[in-house]
Every structure is written in structure tokens, then in C-alpha cells.
Backbone as XML, in Angstrom:
<?xml version="1.0"?>
<chain id="A" units="angstrom">
  <residue number="1" name="MET">
    <atom name="N" x="118.904" y="122.086" z="100.037"/>
    <atom name="CA" x="119.258" y="120.962" z="99.909"/>
    <atom name="C" x="120.665" y="120.137" z="100.114"/>
  </residue>
  <residue number="2" name="THR">
    <atom name="N" x="121.308" y="121.267" z="99.257"/>
    <atom name="CA" x="122.864" y="120.909" z="99.056"/>
    <atom name="C" x="123.759" y="120.728" z="100.925"/>
  </residue>
  <residue number="3" name="VAL">
    <atom name="N" x="123.496" y="121.430" z="101.198"/>
    <atom name="CA" x="123.767" y="121.513" z="102.761"/>
    <atom name="C" x="123.719" y="120.246" z="103.417"/>
  </residue>
  <residue number="4" name="GLU">
    <atom name="N" x="122.236" y="119.902" z="103.332"/>
    <atom name="CA" x="121.727" y="118.557" z="104.243"/>
    <atom name="C" x="122.241" y="117.362" z="103.687"/>
  </residue>
  <residue number="5" name="GLY">
    <atom name="N" x="122.529" y="117.355" z="102.176"/>
    <atom name="CA" x="123.163" y="116.612" z="101.498"/>
    <atom name="C" x="124.364" y="116.406" z="101.594"/>
  </residue>
  <residue number="6" name="ARG">
    <atom name="N" x="125.019" y="117.245" z="101.671"/>
    <atom name="CA" x="126.628" y="117.352" z="102.313"/>
    <atom name="C" x="126.931" y="116.897" z="103.259"/>
  </residue>
  <residue number="7" name="GLU">
    <atom name="N" x="125.945" y="117.052" z="104.450"/>
    <atom name="CA" x="125.841" y="116.579" z="105.990"/>
    <atom name="C" x="125.765" y="115.114" z="106.019"/>
  </residue>
  <residue number="8" name="MET">
    <atom name="N" x="125.031" y="114.531" z="104.674"/>
    <atom name="CA" x="125.110" y="113.065" z="104.677"/>
    <atom name="C" x="126.157" y="112.405" z="103.855"/>
  </residue>
  <residue number="9" name="GLY">
    <atom name="N" x="126.967" y="113.371" z="103.265"/>
    <atom name="CA" x="128.177" y="112.663" z="102.626"/>
    <atom name="C" x="127.439" y="112.504" z="101.067"/>
  </residue>
  <residue number="10" name="VAL">
    <atom name="N" x="126.735" y="113.715" z="100.860"/>
    <atom name="CA" x="126.358" y="113.597" z="99.140"/>
    <atom name="C" x="126.518" y="114.961" z="98.823"/>
  </residue>
  <residue number="11" name="SER">
    <atom name="N" x="127.216" y="114.662" z="97.319"/>
    <atom name="CA" x="128.015" y="115.884" z="96.805"/>
    <atom name="C" x="126.963" y="116.455" z="96.486"/>
  </residue>
  <residue number="12" name="GLY">
    <atom name="N" x="127.327" y="117.988" z="95.891"/>
    <atom name="CA" x="126.454" y="118.927" z="94.984"/>
    <atom name="C" x="125.906" y="118.465" z="93.932"/>
  </residue>
  <residue number="13" name="ASP">
    <atom name="N" x="126.697" y="117.679" z="93.194"/>
    <atom name="CA" x="126.684" y="117.275" z="92.015"/>
    <atom name="C" x="125.724" y="116.046" z="92.032"/>
  </residue>
  <residue number="14" name="GLN">
    <atom name="N" x="125.771" y="115.266" z="92.888"/>
    <atom name="CA" x="124.829" y="114.274" z="93.036"/>
    <atom name="C" x="123.716" y="114.329" z="93.499"/>
  </residue>
  <residue number="15" name="VAL">
    <atom name="N" x="123.418" y="115.443" z="94.403"/>
    <atom name="CA" x="121.927" y="116.058" z="94.636"/>
    <atom name="C" x="121.688" y="116.357" z="93.607"/>
  </residue>
  <residue number="16" name="ARG">
    <atom name="N" x="122.349" y="117.428" z="92.472"/>
    <atom name="CA" x="121.715" y="118.191" z="91.527"/>
    <atom name="C" x="121.129" y="116.892" z="90.608"/>
  </residue>
  <residue number="17" name="ALA">
    <atom name="N" x="121.690" y="115.935" z="90.657"/>
    <atom name="CA" x="121.767" y="114.832" z="89.476"/>
    <atom name="C" x="120.465" y="114.016" z="89.618"/>
  </residue>
  <residue number="18" name="ALA">
    <atom name="N" x="120.619" y="113.637" z="91.236"/>
    <atom name="CA" x="119.577" y="112.668" z="91.969"/>
    <atom name="C" x="118.180" y="112.702" z="91.248"/>
  </residue>
  <residue number="19" name="SER">
    <atom name="N" x="117.680" y="111.309" z="90.962"/>
    <atom name="CA" x="116.111" y="111.474" z="90.629"/>
    <atom name="C" x="115.669" y="110.064" z="91.241"/>
  </residue>
  <residue number="20" name="PHE">
    <atom name="N" x="114.550" y="110.103" z="91.802"/>
    <atom name="CA" x="114.016" y="108.922" z="92.701"/>
    <atom name="C" x="112.640" y="108.640" z="91.819"/>
  </residue>
  <residue number="21" name="ALA">
    <atom name="N" x="113.028" y="107.425" z="91.475"/>
    <atom name="CA" x="111.573" y="106.853" z="90.376"/>
    <atom name="C" x="110.579" y="106.676" z="91.620"/>
  </residue>
  <residue number="22" name="ASP">
    <atom name="N" x="110.570" y="106.380" z="92.832"/>
    <atom name="CA" x="109.582" y="105.847" z="93.969"/>
    <atom name="C" x="110.321" y="106.364" z="95.548"/>
  </residue>
  <residue number="23" name="MET">
    <atom name="N" x="109.608" y="105.935" z="96.512"/>
    <atom name="CA" x="109.983" y="105.765" z="97.668"/>
    <atom name="C" x="111.052" y="104.827" z="98.066"/>
  </residue>
  <residue number="24" name="LYS">
    <atom name="N" x="110.619" y="103.574" z="97.296"/>
    <atom name="CA" x="111.777" y="102.599" z="97.740"/>
    <atom name="C" x="112.852" y="102.888" z="97.185"/>
  </residue>
  <residue number="25" name="ASP">
    <atom name="N" x="113.290" y="103.955" z="95.806"/>
    <atom name="CA" x="114.541" y="104.126" z="95.429"/>
    <atom name="C" x="115.171" y="105.198" z="96.286"/>
  </residue>
  <residue number="26" name="MET">
    <atom name="N" x="114.532" y="105.926" z="96.677"/>
    <atom name="CA" x="115.112" y="107.242" z="97.635"/>
    <atom name="C" x="115.925" y="106.561" z="98.883"/>
  </residue>
  <residue number="27" name="VAL">
    <atom name="N" x="114.987" y="105.357" z="99.503"/>
    <atom name="CA" x="115.433" y="104.823" z="100.519"/>
    <atom name="C" x="116.710" y="104.501" z="100.218"/>
  </residue>
  <residue number="28" name="GLU">
    <atom name="N" x="116.677" y="103.890" z="99.251"/>
    <atom name="CA" x="117.813" y="103.116" z="98.587"/>
    <atom name="C" x="119.161" y="103.550" z="98.348"/>
  </residue>
  <residue number="29" name="LYS">
    <atom name="N" x="118.839" y="104.697" z="97.830"/>
    <atom name="CA" x="119.937" y="105.822" z="97.536"/>
    <atom name="C" x="120.558" y="106.172" z="98.998"/>
  </residue>
  <residue number="30" name="LEU">
    <atom name="N" x="119.784" y="106.547" z="100.110"/>
    <atom name="CA" x="119.825" y="107.238" z="101.270"/>
    <atom name="C" x="120.778" y="105.964" z="102.125"/>
  </residue>
  <residue number="31" name="LYS">
    <atom name="N" x="121.032" y="104.896" z="102.009"/>
    <atom name="CA" x="121.341" y="103.646" z="102.963"/>
    <atom name="C" x="122.815" y="103.981" z="103.114"/>
  </residue>
  <residue number="32" name="GLY">
    <atom name="N" x="123.379" y="104.719" z="102.180"/>
    <atom name="CA" x="124.800" y="104.847" z="102.601"/>
    <atom name="C" x="124.891" y="106.466" z="103.385"/>
  </residue>
  <residue number="33" name="ALA">
    <atom name="N" x="123.823" y="107.029" z="103.727"/>
    <atom name="CA" x="124.114" y="108.547" z="104.129"/>
    <atom name="C" x="124.492" y="108.710" z="105.510"/>
  </residue>
  <residue number="34" name="ASN">
    <atom name="N" x="125.193" y="109.525" z="106.112"/>
    <atom name="CA" x="125.765" y="109.762" z="107.423"/>
    <atom name="C" x="124.535" y="109.696" z="108.270"/>
  </residue>
  <residue number="35" name="ARG">
    <atom name="N" x="124.623" y="108.769" z="109.294"/>
    <atom name="CA" x="123.930" y="108.238" z="110.405"/>
    <atom name="C" x="123.367" y="109.650" z="110.944"/>
  </residue>
  <residue number="36" name="VAL">
    <atom name="N" x="124.631" y="110.497" z="111.760"/>
    <atom name="CA" x="124.264" y="111.864" z="112.312"/>
    <atom name="C" x="123.567" y="112.464" z="111.516"/>
  </residue>
  <residue number="37" name="ALA">
    <atom name="N" x="123.920" y="112.290" z="110.600"/>
    <atom name="CA" x="122.931" y="113.828" z="109.418"/>
    <atom name="C" x="121.135" y="113.083" z="109.398"/>
  </residue>
  <residue number="38" name="LEU">
    <atom name="N" x="121.040" y="112.146" z="109.351"/>
    <atom name="CA" x="119.847" y="111.163" z="109.498"/>
    <atom name="C" x="118.950" y="111.344" z="110.863"/>
  </residue>
  <residue number="39" name="GLU">
    <atom name="N" x="119.755" y="111.249" z="112.047"/>
    <atom name="CA" x="119.285" y="111.510" z="112.936"/>
    <atom name="C" x="118.723" y="112.960" z="112.999"/>
  </residue>
  <residue number="40" name="LYS">
    <atom name="N" x="119.423" y="113.734" z="112.658"/>
    <atom name="CA" x="119.162" y="115.209" z="112.859"/>
    <atom name="C" x="117.985" y="115.755" z="112.295"/>
  </residue>
  <residue number="41" name="LEU">
    <atom name="N" x="117.803" y="115.191" z="110.851"/>
    <atom name="CA" x="116.544" y="115.081" z="110.091"/>
    <atom name="C" x="115.291" y="114.249" z="110.260"/>
  </residue>
  <residue number="42" name="LEU">
    <atom name="N" x="115.295" y="113.332" z="111.548"/>
    <atom name="CA" x="114.312" y="112.852" z="111.764"/>
    <atom name="C" x="113.400" y="114.157" z="112.407"/>
  </residue>
  <residue number="43" name="TRP">
    <atom name="N" x="114.228" y="114.732" z="113.090"/>
    <atom name="CA" x="113.083" y="115.629" z="113.959"/>
    <atom name="C" x="112.310" y="116.261" z="112.832"/>
  </residue>
  <residue number="44" name="PRO">
    <atom name="N" x="112.763" y="117.072" z="112.129"/>
    <atom name="CA" x="111.888" y="117.689" z="111.251"/>
    <atom name="C" x="110.950" y="117.005" z="110.210"/>
  </residue>
  <residue number="45" name="PHE">
    <atom name="N" x="111.449" y="115.936" z="109.696"/>
    <atom name="CA" x="110.489" y="114.741" z="109.012"/>
    <atom name="C" x="109.189" y="114.644" z="110.011"/>
  </residue>
  <residue number="46" name="TYR">
    <atom name="N" x="109.502" y="114.246" z="111.170"/>
    <atom name="CA" x="108.434" y="113.891" z="111.827"/>
    <atom name="C" x="107.610" y="115.024" z="112.684"/>
  </residue>
  <residue number="47" name="CYS">
    <atom name="N" x="108.026" y="116.261" z="112.844"/>
    <atom name="CA" x="106.847" y="117.360" z="113.109"/>
    <atom name="C" x="106.370" y="117.348" z="111.361"/>
  </residue>
  <residue number="48" name="ILE">
    <atom name="N" x="107.083" y="117.509" z="110.659"/>
    <atom name="CA" x="105.863" y="117.512" z="108.999"/>
    <atom name="C" x="104.590" y="116.603" z="109.198"/>
  </residue>
  <residue number="49" name="VAL">
    <atom name="N" x="105.363" y="115.049" z="109.173"/>
    <atom name="CA" x="104.198" y="113.954" z="109.294"/>
    <atom name="C" x="103.187" y="114.106" z="110.453"/>
  </residue>
  <residue number="50" name="CYS">
    <atom name="N" x="103.728" y="114.719" z="111.584"/>
    <atom name="CA" x="102.622" y="114.914" z="112.274"/>
    <atom name="C" x="101.509" y="115.976" z="112.203"/>
  </residue>
  <residue number="51" name="LEU">
    <atom name="N" x="101.606" y="116.948" z="111.375"/>
    <atom name="CA" x="100.770" y="117.647" z="110.779"/>
    <atom name="C" x="99.335" y="117.327" z="110.114"/>
  </residue>
  <residue number="52" name="SER">
    <atom name="N" x="99.829" y="115.851" z="109.597"/>
    <atom name="CA" x="98.699" y="115.218" z="109.314"/>
    <atom name="C" x="97.928" y="114.481" z="110.257"/>
  </residue>
  <residue number="53" name="ASN">
    <atom name="N" x="98.356" y="114.471" z="111.670"/>
    <atom name="CA" x="97.612" y="113.909" z="112.510"/>
    <atom name="C" x="97.252" y="112.572" z="112.221"/>
  </residue>
  <residue number="54" name="SER">
    <atom name="N" x="98.361" y="111.933" z="111.605"/>
    <atom name="CA" x="98.139" y="110.138" z="111.083"/>
    <atom name="C" x="98.905" y="109.439" z="111.573"/>
  </residue>
  <residue number="55" name="LEU">
    <atom name="N" x="98.791" y="108.457" z="112.644"/>
    <atom name="CA" x="99.215" y="107.396" z="113.038"/>
    <atom name="C" x="100.338" y="106.767" z="111.757"/>
  </residue>
  <residue number="56" name="GLN">
    <atom name="N" x="99.399" y="106.577" z="110.894"/>
    <atom name="CA" x="99.877" y="105.782" z="109.770"/>
    <atom name="C" x="101.206" y="106.493" z="108.994"/>
  </residue>
  <residue number="57" name="ALA">
    <atom name="N" x="100.906" y="107.734" z="108.550"/>
    <atom name="CA" x="101.919" y="108.400" z="108.432"/>
    <atom name="C" x="103.102" y="108.529" z="109.103"/>
  </residue>
  <residue number="58" name="VAL">
    <atom name="N" x="103.168" y="108.803" z="110.405"/>
    <atom name="CA" x="104.280" y="108.352" z="111.326"/>
    <atom name="C" x="104.666" y="107.210" z="111.203"/>
  </residue>
  <residue number="59" name="GLN">
    <atom name="N" x="104.028" y="106.042" z="110.978"/>
    <atom name="CA" x="104.474" y="104.439" z="110.898"/>
    <atom name="C" x="105.462" y="104.353" z="109.607"/>
  </residue>
  <residue number="60" name="VAL">
    <atom name="N" x="104.911" y="105.313" z="108.453"/>
    <atom name="CA" x="105.657" y="105.403" z="107.085"/>
    <atom name="C" x="106.847" y="105.748" z="107.515"/>
  </residue>
  <residue number="61" name="LEU">
    <atom name="N" x="107.045" y="106.942" z="108.257"/>
    <atom name="CA" x="108.689" y="107.501" z="108.909"/>
    <atom name="C" x="109.253" y="106.403" z="109.845"/>
  </residue>
  <residue number="62" name="ILE">
    <atom name="N" x="108.858" y="105.631" z="110.270"/>
    <atom name="CA" x="109.419" y="104.626" z="110.985"/>
    <atom name="C" x="109.797" y="104.022" z="110.463"/>
  </residue>
  <residue number="63" name="ASN">
    <atom name="N" x="109.246" y="103.469" z="109.000"/>
    <atom name="CA" x="109.376" y="102.347" z="108.508"/>
    <atom name="C" x="110.433" y="102.547" z="107.544"/>
  </residue>
  <residue number="64" name="VAL">
    <atom name="N" x="110.595" y="103.531" z="106.853"/>
    <atom name="CA" x="111.646" y="104.306" z="106.236"/>
    <atom name="C" x="113.207" y="104.475" z="107.136"/>
  </residue>
  <residue number="65" name="TYR">
    <atom name="N" x="113.062" y="104.750" z="108.145"/>
    <atom name="CA" x="113.944" y="104.765" z="108.936"/>
    <atom name="C" x="114.474" y="103.303" z="109.418"/>
  </residue>
  <residue number="66" name="ALA">
    <atom name="N" x="113.810" y="102.088" z="109.647"/>
    <atom name="CA" x="113.957" y="100.944" z="109.818"/>
    <atom name="C" x="114.714" y="100.691" z="108.514"/>
  </residue>
  <residue number="67" name="GLU">
    <atom name="N" x="114.031" y="100.987" z="107.152"/>
    <atom name="CA" x="115.222" y="100.734" z="106.139"/>
    <atom name="C" x="116.817" y="101.299" z="106.142"/>
  </residue>
  <residue number="68" name="LEU">
    <atom name="N" x="116.897" y="101.947" z="106.869"/>
    <atom name="CA" x="117.881" y="102.906" z="106.915"/>
    <atom name="C" x="118.518" y="102.491" z="108.387"/>
  </residue>
  <residue number="69" name="GLY">
    <atom name="N" x="118.088" y="101.498" z="108.700"/>
    <atom name="CA" x="119.166" y="100.976" z="109.765"/>
    <atom name="C" x="118.599" y="101.442" z="111.242"/>
  </residue>
  <residue number="70" name="PHE">
    <atom name="N" x="117.525" y="102.292" z="111.678"/>
    <atom name="CA" x="117.249" y="102.461" z="112.687"/>
    <atom name="C" x="116.295" y="101.426" z="113.427"/>
  </residue>
  <residue number="71" name="SER">
    <atom name="N" x="116.590" y="101.240" z="114.836"/>
    <atom name="CA" x="115.249" y="100.897" z="115.104"/>
    <atom name="C" x="114.158" y="101.565" z="115.561"/>
  </residue>
  <residue number="72" name="ALA">
    <atom name="N" x="112.749" y="101.237" z="115.787"/>
    <atom name="CA" x="111.898" y="101.912" z="116.440"/>
    <atom name="C" x="112.123" y="102.669" z="117.994"/>
  </residue>
  <residue number="73" name="GLN">
    <atom name="N" x="112.752" y="101.930" z="118.415"/>
    <atom name="CA" x="113.276" y="102.559" z="119.809"/>
    <atom name="C" x="114.152" y="103.412" z="119.665"/>
  </residue>
  <residue number="74" name="GLU">
    <atom name="N" x="115.050" y="103.591" z="118.613"/>
    <atom name="CA" x="116.166" y="104.344" z="118.521"/>
    <atom name="C" x="115.540" y="105.647" z="117.911"/>
  </residue>
  <residue number="75" name="CYS">
    <atom name="N" x="114.574" y="105.368" z="116.924"/>
    <atom name="CA" x="113.728" y="106.650" z="116.541"/>
    <atom name="C" x="113.293" y="107.414" z="117.578"/>
  </residue>
  <residue number="76" name="ALA">
    <atom name="N" x="112.281" y="106.573" z="118.784"/>
    <atom name="CA" x="111.293" y="107.110" z="119.707"/>
    <atom name="C" x="112.473" y="108.089" z="120.873"/>
  </residue>
  <residue number="77" name="ASN">
    <atom name="N" x="113.908" y="107.488" z="121.009"/>
    <atom name="CA" x="114.962" y="108.166" z="121.567"/>
    <atom name="C" x="115.174" y="109.446" z="121.362"/>
  </residue>
  <residue number="78" name="ILE">
    <atom name="N" x="115.446" y="109.252" z="120.013"/>
    <atom name="CA" x="116.157" y="110.494" z="118.896"/>
    <atom name="C" x="115.019" y="111.903" z="119.418"/>
  </residue>
  <residue number="79" name="LEU">
    <atom name="N" x="113.452" y="111.249" z="119.116"/>
    <atom name="CA" x="112.231" y="111.960" z="119.287"/>
    <atom name="C" x="111.917" y="112.437" z="120.551"/>
  </residue>
  <residue number="80" name="GLU">
    <atom name="N" x="112.270" y="111.614" z="121.730"/>
    <atom name="CA" x="112.160" y="112.232" z="122.889"/>
    <atom name="C" x="113.290" y="113.316" z="123.324"/>
  </residue>
  <residue number="81" name="LYS">
    <atom name="N" x="114.133" y="113.004" z="122.953"/>
    <atom name="CA" x="115.462" y="113.858" z="123.316"/>
    <atom name="C" x="115.111" y="115.019" z="122.772"/>
  </residue>
  <residue number="82" name="LYS">
    <atom name="N" x="114.615" y="115.462" z="121.655"/>
    <atom name="CA" x="114.520" y="116.577" z="121.090"/>
    <atom name="C" x="113.391" y="116.938" z="121.513"/>
  </residue>
  <residue number="83" name="ALA">
    <atom name="N" x="112.257" y="116.562" z="121.929"/>
    <atom name="CA" x="110.941" y="117.057" z="122.385"/>
    <atom name="C" x="111.140" y="117.222" z="123.754"/>
  </residue>
  <residue number="84" name="GLY">
    <atom name="N" x="111.857" y="116.897" z="124.611"/>
    <atom name="CA" x="111.522" y="116.774" z="125.548"/>
    <atom name="C" x="110.427" y="116.116" z="126.711"/>
  </residue>
  <residue number="85" name="ARG">
    <atom name="N" x="109.769" y="115.165" z="126.170"/>
    <atom name="CA" x="108.737" y="114.237" z="126.491"/>
    <atom name="C" x="108.735" y="112.861" z="125.732"/>
  </residue>
  <residue number="86" name="LYS">
    <atom name="N" x="107.921" y="112.133" z="126.285"/>
    <atom name="CA" x="107.805" y="110.618" z="125.989"/>
    <atom name="C" x="107.129" y="110.805" z="124.899"/>
  </residue>
  <residue number="87" name="VAL">
    <atom name="N" x="107.403" y="109.701" z="123.804"/>
    <atom name="CA" x="106.590" y="109.852" z="122.411"/>
    <atom name="C" x="105.550" y="108.623" z="122.803"/>
  </residue>
  <residue number="88" name="ILE">
    <atom name="N" x="104.659" y="108.563" z="122.183"/>
    <atom name="CA" x="104.194" y="106.984" z="122.382"/>
    <atom name="C" x="103.680" y="106.628" z="120.815"/>
  </residue>
  <residue number="89" name="GLY">
    <atom name="N" x="103.132" y="105.586" z="120.911"/>
    <atom name="CA" x="102.742" y="104.978" z="119.577"/>
    <atom name="C" x="103.514" y="104.609" z="118.986"/>
  </residue>
  <residue number="90" name="PHE">
    <atom name="N" x="104.757" y="103.917" z="119.336"/>
    <atom name="CA" x="106.219" y="103.094" z="118.848"/>
    <atom name="C" x="106.031" y="101.469" z="119.440"/>
  </residue>
</chain>
């Protein structure tokens, strides 16, 4: 987690000291994170969420990314580039 945190501009001390009251708190703390790192993390998050086979879970992820400044279309473009095929449901 320290490596990913560093990519987002968060120091090791900040990672160790971080505690999140809830999802909203976590999103608020990530709003200043490095955008390129957040783009890289979208794919693994998406893969994990897809294991649930729930469109609602995917929508939660897209909503989190919307709070971080990404449009649904930007998310779809990132995922399509990584997957090599069209992503539906956005």
C-alpha cells in the first residue's frame, strides 16, 4: 500500500496514520491524489468489483471515481483501453 500511496502523492507516514471513518471520508481524503495513479488503480478495483457480478457494485465504483473528478465516460475509456474491448453499462 505504501508504493501505491507514494504514486498518489501520499507519504508512508500518512498511509500508516490514515484511518477512515467511512467510504465518504476515504473519498474526501483521496481527492488530492495523483490522477494518473487513480487511473491505474481503476482497473484492479473494477476487476475486484466485477467478481461480485453486480452492476450496483460497479456503479458504486464509478460514483467514487465521479467524486474524484472522473466522468463515467472517462472511466469507460480507461477500462476499455485496458480490457481491449467495449465496456457496457455506463
